[in-house]
Tab-separated table of C-alpha atoms in Angstrom:
chain	number	residue	atom	x	y	z
A	1219	MET	CA	-77.014	41.672	-7.665
A	1220	SER	CA	-79.211	40.956	-4.624
A	1221	VAL	CA	-80.416	44.565	-4.654
A	1222	LEU	CA	-81.201	44.472	-8.379
A	1223	LEU	CA	-83.271	41.321	-7.926
A	1224	GLY	CA	-85.047	42.994	-5.024
A	1225	LEU	CA	-85.856	46.038	-7.164
A	1226	LEU	CA	-87.303	43.857	-9.926
A	1227	SER	CA	-89.353	42.083	-7.281
A	1228	ALA	CA	-90.578	45.422	-5.887
A	1229	LEU	CA	-91.656	46.635	-9.321
A	1230	CYS	CA	-93.673	43.477	-9.931
A	1231	TRP	CA	-95.301	43.626	-6.515
A	1232	GLY	CA	-96.079	47.336	-6.874
A	1233	PHE	CA	-98.282	46.659	-9.896
A	1234	HIS	CA	-99.567	43.484	-8.224
A	1235	ASP	CA	-100.698	45.359	-5.102
A	1236	LEU	CA	-102.520	47.996	-7.136
A	1237	LEU	CA	-104.469	45.263	-8.945
A	1238	VAL	CA	-105.155	43.488	-5.640
A	1239	ARG	CA	-106.579	46.708	-4.203
A	1240	LEU	CA	-108.975	46.969	-7.134
A	1241	ILE	CA	-109.935	43.290	-7.374
A	1242	SER	CA	-110.196	42.367	-3.678
A	1243	GLN	CA	-113.083	44.775	-3.132
A	1244	ARG	CA	-115.155	43.163	-5.862
A	1245	PHE	CA	-114.529	39.412	-5.714
A	1246	HIS	CA	-114.114	36.708	-3.097
A	1247	ILE	CA	-110.527	36.642	-1.824
A	1248	LEU	CA	-109.949	32.899	-1.330
A	1249	SER	CA	-111.406	32.039	-4.728
A	1250	THR	CA	-109.324	34.713	-6.445
A	1251	LEU	CA	-106.150	33.656	-4.655
A	1252	CYS	CA	-106.752	29.987	-5.439
A	1253	VAL	CA	-107.081	30.716	-9.160
A	1254	VAL	CA	-103.959	32.921	-9.138
A	1255	PHE	CA	-101.874	30.135	-7.563
A	1256	ALA	CA	-103.356	27.536	-9.926
A	1257	ILE	CA	-102.393	29.657	-12.930
A	1258	SER	CA	-98.869	30.051	-11.509
A	1259	CYS	CA	-98.502	26.288	-11.036
A	1260	ALA	CA	-99.718	25.545	-14.548
A	1261	GLY	CA	-97.413	28.127	-16.107
A	1262	LEU	CA	-94.363	26.973	-14.142
A	1263	ALA	CA	-95.058	23.300	-14.882
A	1264	GLY	CA	-95.223	24.156	-18.574
A	1265	LYS	CA	-91.918	26.011	-18.361
A	1266	LEU	CA	-90.205	23.079	-16.649
A	1267	VAL	CA	-91.475	20.625	-19.259
A	1268	TYR	CA	-90.553	22.944	-22.137
A	1269	SER	CA	-87.063	23.509	-20.674
A	1270	SER	CA	-86.599	19.758	-20.007
A	1271	LEU	CA	-85.884	20.481	-16.347
A	1272	SER	CA	-86.258	17.647	-13.870
A	1273	PHE	CA	-89.013	17.844	-11.250
A	1274	ASP	CA	-86.762	15.935	-8.830
A	1275	ILE	CA	-85.916	17.720	-5.612
A	1276	GLN	CA	-84.015	16.761	-2.463
A	1277	LEU	CA	-86.168	15.940	0.550
A	1278	GLU	CA	-84.724	18.682	2.767
A	1279	VAL	CA	-85.029	21.264	0.013
A	1280	GLY	CA	-88.588	20.079	-0.700
A	1281	ILE	CA	-89.583	20.535	2.948
A	1282	LEU	CA	-88.114	24.043	3.107
A	1283	THR	CA	-89.692	24.955	-0.220
A	1284	SER	CA	-93.114	23.655	0.796
A	1285	LEU	CA	-92.968	25.538	4.081
A	1286	SER	CA	-91.897	28.729	2.328
A	1287	GLY	CA	-94.706	28.362	-0.219
A	1288	ALA	CA	-97.376	27.700	2.413
A	1289	LEU	CA	-96.273	30.694	4.484
A	1290	PHE	CA	-96.170	32.845	1.370
A	1291	ALA	CA	-99.718	31.785	0.451
A	1292	PHE	CA	-101.077	32.627	3.893
A	1293	SER	CA	-99.179	35.944	3.862
A	1294	THR	CA	-100.624	36.737	0.446
A	1295	TYR	CA	-104.108	35.992	1.784
A	1296	ALA	CA	-103.380	38.434	4.619
A	1297	LEU	CA	-102.221	40.974	2.017
A	1298	TYR	CA	-105.477	40.568	0.078
A	1299	ARG	CA	-107.467	41.080	3.286
A	1300	ALA	CA	-105.427	44.149	4.236
A	1301	PHE	CA	-105.905	45.785	0.839
A	1302	GLU	CA	-109.584	44.871	0.898
A	1303	ILE	CA	-110.048	46.856	4.107
A	1304	GLY	CA	-107.574	49.688	4.187
A	1305	PRO	CA	-106.316	52.241	1.636
A	1306	ILE	CA	-102.894	51.708	0.111
A	1307	ARG	CA	-101.333	54.503	2.150
A	1308	ARG	CA	-102.231	52.707	5.400
A	1309	VAL	CA	-101.378	49.074	4.727
A	1310	ALA	CA	-98.453	49.373	2.287
A	1311	PRO	CA	-95.865	50.663	4.802
A	1312	ILE	CA	-96.706	47.995	7.373
A	1313	ILE	CA	-96.491	45.220	4.801
A	1314	GLY	CA	-93.333	46.785	3.372
A	1315	ALA	CA	-91.573	46.650	6.740
A	1316	TYR	CA	-90.823	42.911	6.471
A	1317	PRO	CA	-87.085	43.507	5.790
A	1318	VAL	CA	-86.724	44.529	9.437
A	1319	PHE	CA	-87.198	40.881	10.391
A	1320	SER	CA	-84.979	39.744	7.508
A	1321	VAL	CA	-82.061	41.979	8.462
A	1322	PHE	CA	-82.297	41.078	12.144
A	1323	TRP	CA	-82.379	37.404	11.178
A	1324	ALA	CA	-79.290	37.898	8.996
A	1325	VAL	CA	-77.488	39.480	11.948
A	1326	PHE	CA	-78.627	36.663	14.238
A	1327	THR	CA	-77.226	34.071	11.820
A	1328	GLY	CA	-73.832	35.781	11.623
A	1329	ALA	CA	-74.038	38.311	8.779
A	1330	GLN	CA	-71.851	41.408	9.207
A	1331	ILE	CA	-73.717	44.656	8.583
A	1332	SER	CA	-71.901	47.988	8.875
A	1333	LEU	CA	-73.242	51.155	10.477
A	1334	MET	CA	-73.669	52.811	7.059
A	1335	GLN	CA	-75.600	49.811	5.808
A	1336	TRP	CA	-77.866	50.021	8.865
A	1337	ILE	CA	-78.411	53.703	8.043
A	1338	ALA	CA	-79.303	52.771	4.441
A	1339	VAL	CA	-81.757	50.116	5.614
A	1340	THR	CA	-83.312	52.640	8.011
A	1341	ALA	CA	-83.629	55.190	5.180
A	1342	VAL	CA	-85.464	52.656	3.027
A	1343	LEU	CA	-87.923	51.625	5.719
A	1344	GLY	CA	-88.316	55.146	7.131
A	1345	GLY	CA	-88.996	56.565	3.680
A	1346	VAL	CA	-91.663	53.961	2.989
A	1347	ALA	CA	-93.335	54.709	6.325
A	1348	PHE	CA	-93.159	58.502	5.855
A	1349	VAL	CA	-94.723	58.452	2.395
A	1350	ALA	CA	-97.566	56.240	3.504
A	1351	ARG	CA	-98.215	58.026	6.800
A	1352	ASN	CA	-98.593	61.403	5.139
A	1353	MET	CA	-100.789	60.518	2.194
A	1354	GLY	CA	-103.568	62.635	3.671
A	1355	GLU	CA	-105.814	61.923	6.643
A	1356	THR	CA	-109.410	60.759	6.275
A	1357	GLU	CA	-112.009	59.678	8.757
A	1358	GLU	CA	-111.809	55.933	9.109
A	1359	ASN	CA	-113.775	53.300	10.972
A	1360	PRO	CA	-111.536	52.431	13.976
A	1361	GLU	CA	-112.547	48.759	13.919
A	1362	ARG	CA	-111.772	48.403	10.219
A	1363	PHE	CA	-108.460	50.176	10.752
A	1364	ARG	CA	-107.531	47.696	13.513
A	1365	GLN	CA	-108.407	44.807	11.208
A	1366	ALA	CA	-106.269	46.289	8.421
A	1367	LEU	CA	-103.434	46.750	10.930
A	1368	LEU	CA	-103.701	43.122	12.073
A	1369	TRP	CA	-103.747	41.622	8.580
A	1370	SER	CA	-100.887	43.897	7.467
A	1371	GLY	CA	-98.781	42.817	10.456
A	1372	VAL	CA	-99.452	39.134	9.776
A	1373	CYS	CA	-98.503	39.651	6.122
A	1374	CYS	CA	-95.316	41.514	7.088
A	1375	PHE	CA	-94.038	38.802	9.425
A	1376	GLY	CA	-95.121	35.953	7.117
A	1377	PHE	CA	-93.300	37.404	4.117
A	1378	ALA	CA	-90.088	37.839	6.106
A	1379	VAL	CA	-90.086	34.218	7.286
A	1380	SER	CA	-91.139	32.884	3.880
A	1381	PHE	CA	-88.346	34.722	2.049
A	1382	ALA	CA	-85.716	33.686	4.598
A	1383	ILE	CA	-86.669	30.021	4.190
A	1384	GLY	CA	-86.961	30.329	0.403
A	1385	GLN	CA	-83.512	31.924	0.082
A	1386	LYS	CA	-82.046	29.018	2.024
A	1387	ALA	CA	-83.910	26.458	-0.102
A	1388	ILE	CA	-82.761	28.029	-3.365
A	1389	LEU	CA	-79.194	26.922	-2.645
A	1390	GLY	CA	-80.328	23.321	-3.217
A	1391	GLY	CA	-81.936	23.523	-6.631
A	1392	ASP	CA	-82.954	25.405	-9.770
A	1393	ILE	CA	-84.889	28.620	-9.150
A	1394	TRP	CA	-87.844	27.601	-11.341
A	1395	VAL	CA	-88.103	24.133	-9.813
A	1396	ILE	CA	-88.015	25.663	-6.324
A	1397	THR	CA	-90.589	28.283	-7.314
A	1398	PHE	CA	-92.873	25.628	-8.826
A	1399	TYR	CA	-92.962	23.565	-5.644
A	1400	ALA	CA	-93.389	26.687	-3.511
A	1401	ARG	CA	-96.381	27.761	-5.611
A	1402	LEU	CA	-97.780	24.234	-5.588
A	1403	SER	CA	-97.558	24.180	-1.805
A	1404	GLY	CA	-99.245	27.569	-1.689
A	1405	PHE	CA	-102.010	26.462	-4.019
A	1406	LEU	CA	-102.726	23.312	-1.993
A	1407	SER	CA	-102.743	25.339	1.234
A	1408	VAL	CA	-105.268	27.836	-0.124
A	1409	LEU	CA	-107.368	25.064	-1.688
A	1410	ILE	CA	-107.546	23.103	1.591
A	1411	ILE	CA	-108.525	26.218	3.551
A	1412	GLY	CA	-111.158	27.078	0.959
A	1413	VAL	CA	-112.648	23.579	0.891
A	1414	LEU	CA	-112.718	23.210	4.684
A	1415	SER	CA	-114.285	26.632	5.155
A	1416	ARG	CA	-116.639	26.156	2.188
A	1417	ARG	CA	-115.734	29.601	0.946
A	1418	LEU	CA	-114.686	28.795	-2.613
A	1419	HIS	CA	-116.873	30.316	-5.305
A	1420	ARG	CA	-116.824	30.399	-9.077
A	1421	VAL	CA	-114.663	33.204	-10.443
A	1422	PRO	CA	-116.178	35.188	-13.356
A	1423	LEU	CA	-114.464	34.485	-16.673
A	1424	ARG	CA	-114.105	38.207	-17.339
A	1425	LEU	CA	-111.692	38.329	-14.409
A	1426	LEU	CA	-109.360	35.678	-15.853
A	1427	PRO	CA	-107.014	38.053	-17.764
A	1428	PHE	CA	-106.435	40.096	-14.603
A	1429	LEU	CA	-105.793	36.962	-12.562
A	1430	CYS	CA	-103.275	35.767	-15.154
A	1431	LEU	CA	-101.487	39.104	-14.855
A	1432	LEU	CA	-101.556	38.824	-11.058
A	1433	ALA	CA	-100.090	35.320	-11.292
A	1434	ILE	CA	-97.275	36.478	-13.593
A	1435	LEU	CA	-96.388	39.476	-11.412
A	1436	ASP	CA	-96.570	37.542	-8.134
A	1437	THR	CA	-94.623	34.530	-9.413
A	1438	GLY	CA	-91.961	36.717	-10.978
A	1439	ALA	CA	-91.569	38.796	-7.810
A	1440	PHE	CA	-91.257	35.681	-5.637
A	1441	ALA	CA	-88.681	34.167	-8.011
A	1442	PHE	CA	-86.614	37.381	-8.081
A	1443	VAL	CA	-86.432	37.871	-4.316
A	1444	THR	CA	-85.785	34.174	-3.695
A	1445	SER	CA	-82.995	34.146	-6.287
A	1446	ALA	CA	-81.111	36.617	-4.109
A	1447	GLY	CA	-80.184	33.562	-2.035
A	1448	HIS	CA	-77.599	32.728	-4.714
A	1449	PHE	CA	-75.684	35.952	-4.044
A	1450	SER	CA	-73.993	37.666	-1.120
A	1451	ASN	CA	-76.154	39.587	1.354
A	1452	PRO	CA	-79.504	38.174	0.212
A	1453	GLU	CA	-81.177	40.198	2.984
A	1454	TYR	CA	-80.486	43.326	0.879
A	1455	GLY	CA	-82.636	41.849	-1.862
A	1456	THR	CA	-85.426	41.529	0.684
A	1457	VAL	CA	-84.902	45.144	1.783
A	1458	ALA	CA	-85.006	46.339	-1.832
A	1459	SER	CA	-88.193	44.382	-2.520
A	1460	SER	CA	-89.893	46.280	0.315
A	1461	ILE	CA	-90.156	49.413	-1.806
A	1462	SER	CA	-93.002	47.721	-3.636
A	1463	GLY	CA	-95.048	49.767	-1.168
A	1464	ILE	CA	-93.581	52.959	-2.631
A	1465	PHE	CA	-94.379	51.788	-6.162
A	1466	ALA	CA	-97.915	50.877	-5.072
A	1467	ILE	CA	-98.440	54.292	-3.461
A	1468	ILE	CA	-97.121	56.113	-6.544
A	1469	LEU	CA	-99.366	54.013	-8.790
A	1470	GLY	CA	-102.256	54.765	-6.426
A	1471	TRP	CA	-101.429	58.453	-6.773
A	1472	ILE	CA	-101.482	58.146	-10.565
A	1473	PHE	CA	-104.510	55.895	-11.035
A	1474	LEU	CA	-106.530	56.356	-7.828
A	1475	LYS	CA	-105.768	60.085	-7.454
A	1476	GLU	CA	-104.265	59.807	-3.972
A	1477	ARG	CA	-102.225	62.876	-2.975
A	1478	LEU	CA	-98.402	62.918	-3.042
A	1479	THR	CA	-96.698	65.993	-1.503
A	1480	PRO	CA	-93.185	67.369	-2.140
A	1481	TYR	CA	-92.073	66.081	1.289
A	1482	GLN	CA	-93.196	62.608	0.298
A	1483	GLY	CA	-91.184	63.019	-2.907
A	1484	ILE	CA	-88.101	63.683	-0.784
A	1485	ALA	CA	-88.857	60.517	1.190
A	1486	VAL	CA	-89.074	58.561	-2.063
A	1487	ALA	CA	-85.651	59.923	-3.024
A	1488	ALA	CA	-84.292	58.813	0.365
A	1489	VAL	CA	-85.628	55.318	-0.253
A	1490	PHE	CA	-83.918	55.025	-3.616
A	1491	GLY	CA	-80.744	56.527	-2.166
A	1492	GLY	CA	-80.695	53.820	0.509
A	1493	ILE	CA	-81.244	51.139	-2.103
A	1494	ALA	CA	-78.432	52.548	-4.272
A	1495	PHE	CA	-76.038	52.498	-1.306
A	1496	LEU	CA	-76.859	48.873	-0.517
A	1497	GLY	CA	-76.058	48.023	-4.132
A	1498	LEU	CA	-72.537	49.446	-3.928
């Protein structure tokens, strides 16, 4: 079940990252991100009220949730910056490598992972890296590439920590209540940064439908991968969610006309094979 939730998360984030790549080059990142989180909070609050769910939350769970949400918001900002600078084939594999931290953390905290499962995890991450690395070389500004590398690395590490904390917090409450407070924490974090830096700007109304779609995809993906905390081996859900980079690259190939070779197709098959094995 953890793997299935991770796959649903990956699908949502694949479409999300394609939209981010298109939007981040045209509009101010902090303003866009702030609106996306605000829409998420409003939608989740409405769901809780409609479902008659209590907003009450234990203090410890609230602290973990708030920390997870704040880290997720900063990581998402880093993701926006990475996609603003670099092409999908460059930044997606770095961002998608966050399960490395998650699996190592699971081992550190006592989880038992077999050799075959390590091989499956390696196939997933190696396949993501291979597809992205071989999308075709172009001349790039070295300084911009270093910036994209930095932001991608920050995003990768931040996502891993955020998901690990969120999967622990989910054991203490309803998934939608946890997600609401995580998004609220993220929204407040982005808002404070924007106000202090004086970098918030009005977002064009024509962009609102796309931001609503971003909010739905991002919130759904976060809820799916966090829900894996209810099941055994939640780190496999995190690994599965990492193939959002593969989905993003394939969507980039379809819509942005980026090249995908037969060897990359084999790598994609290896990724899905690794995911299938983890789900056994």
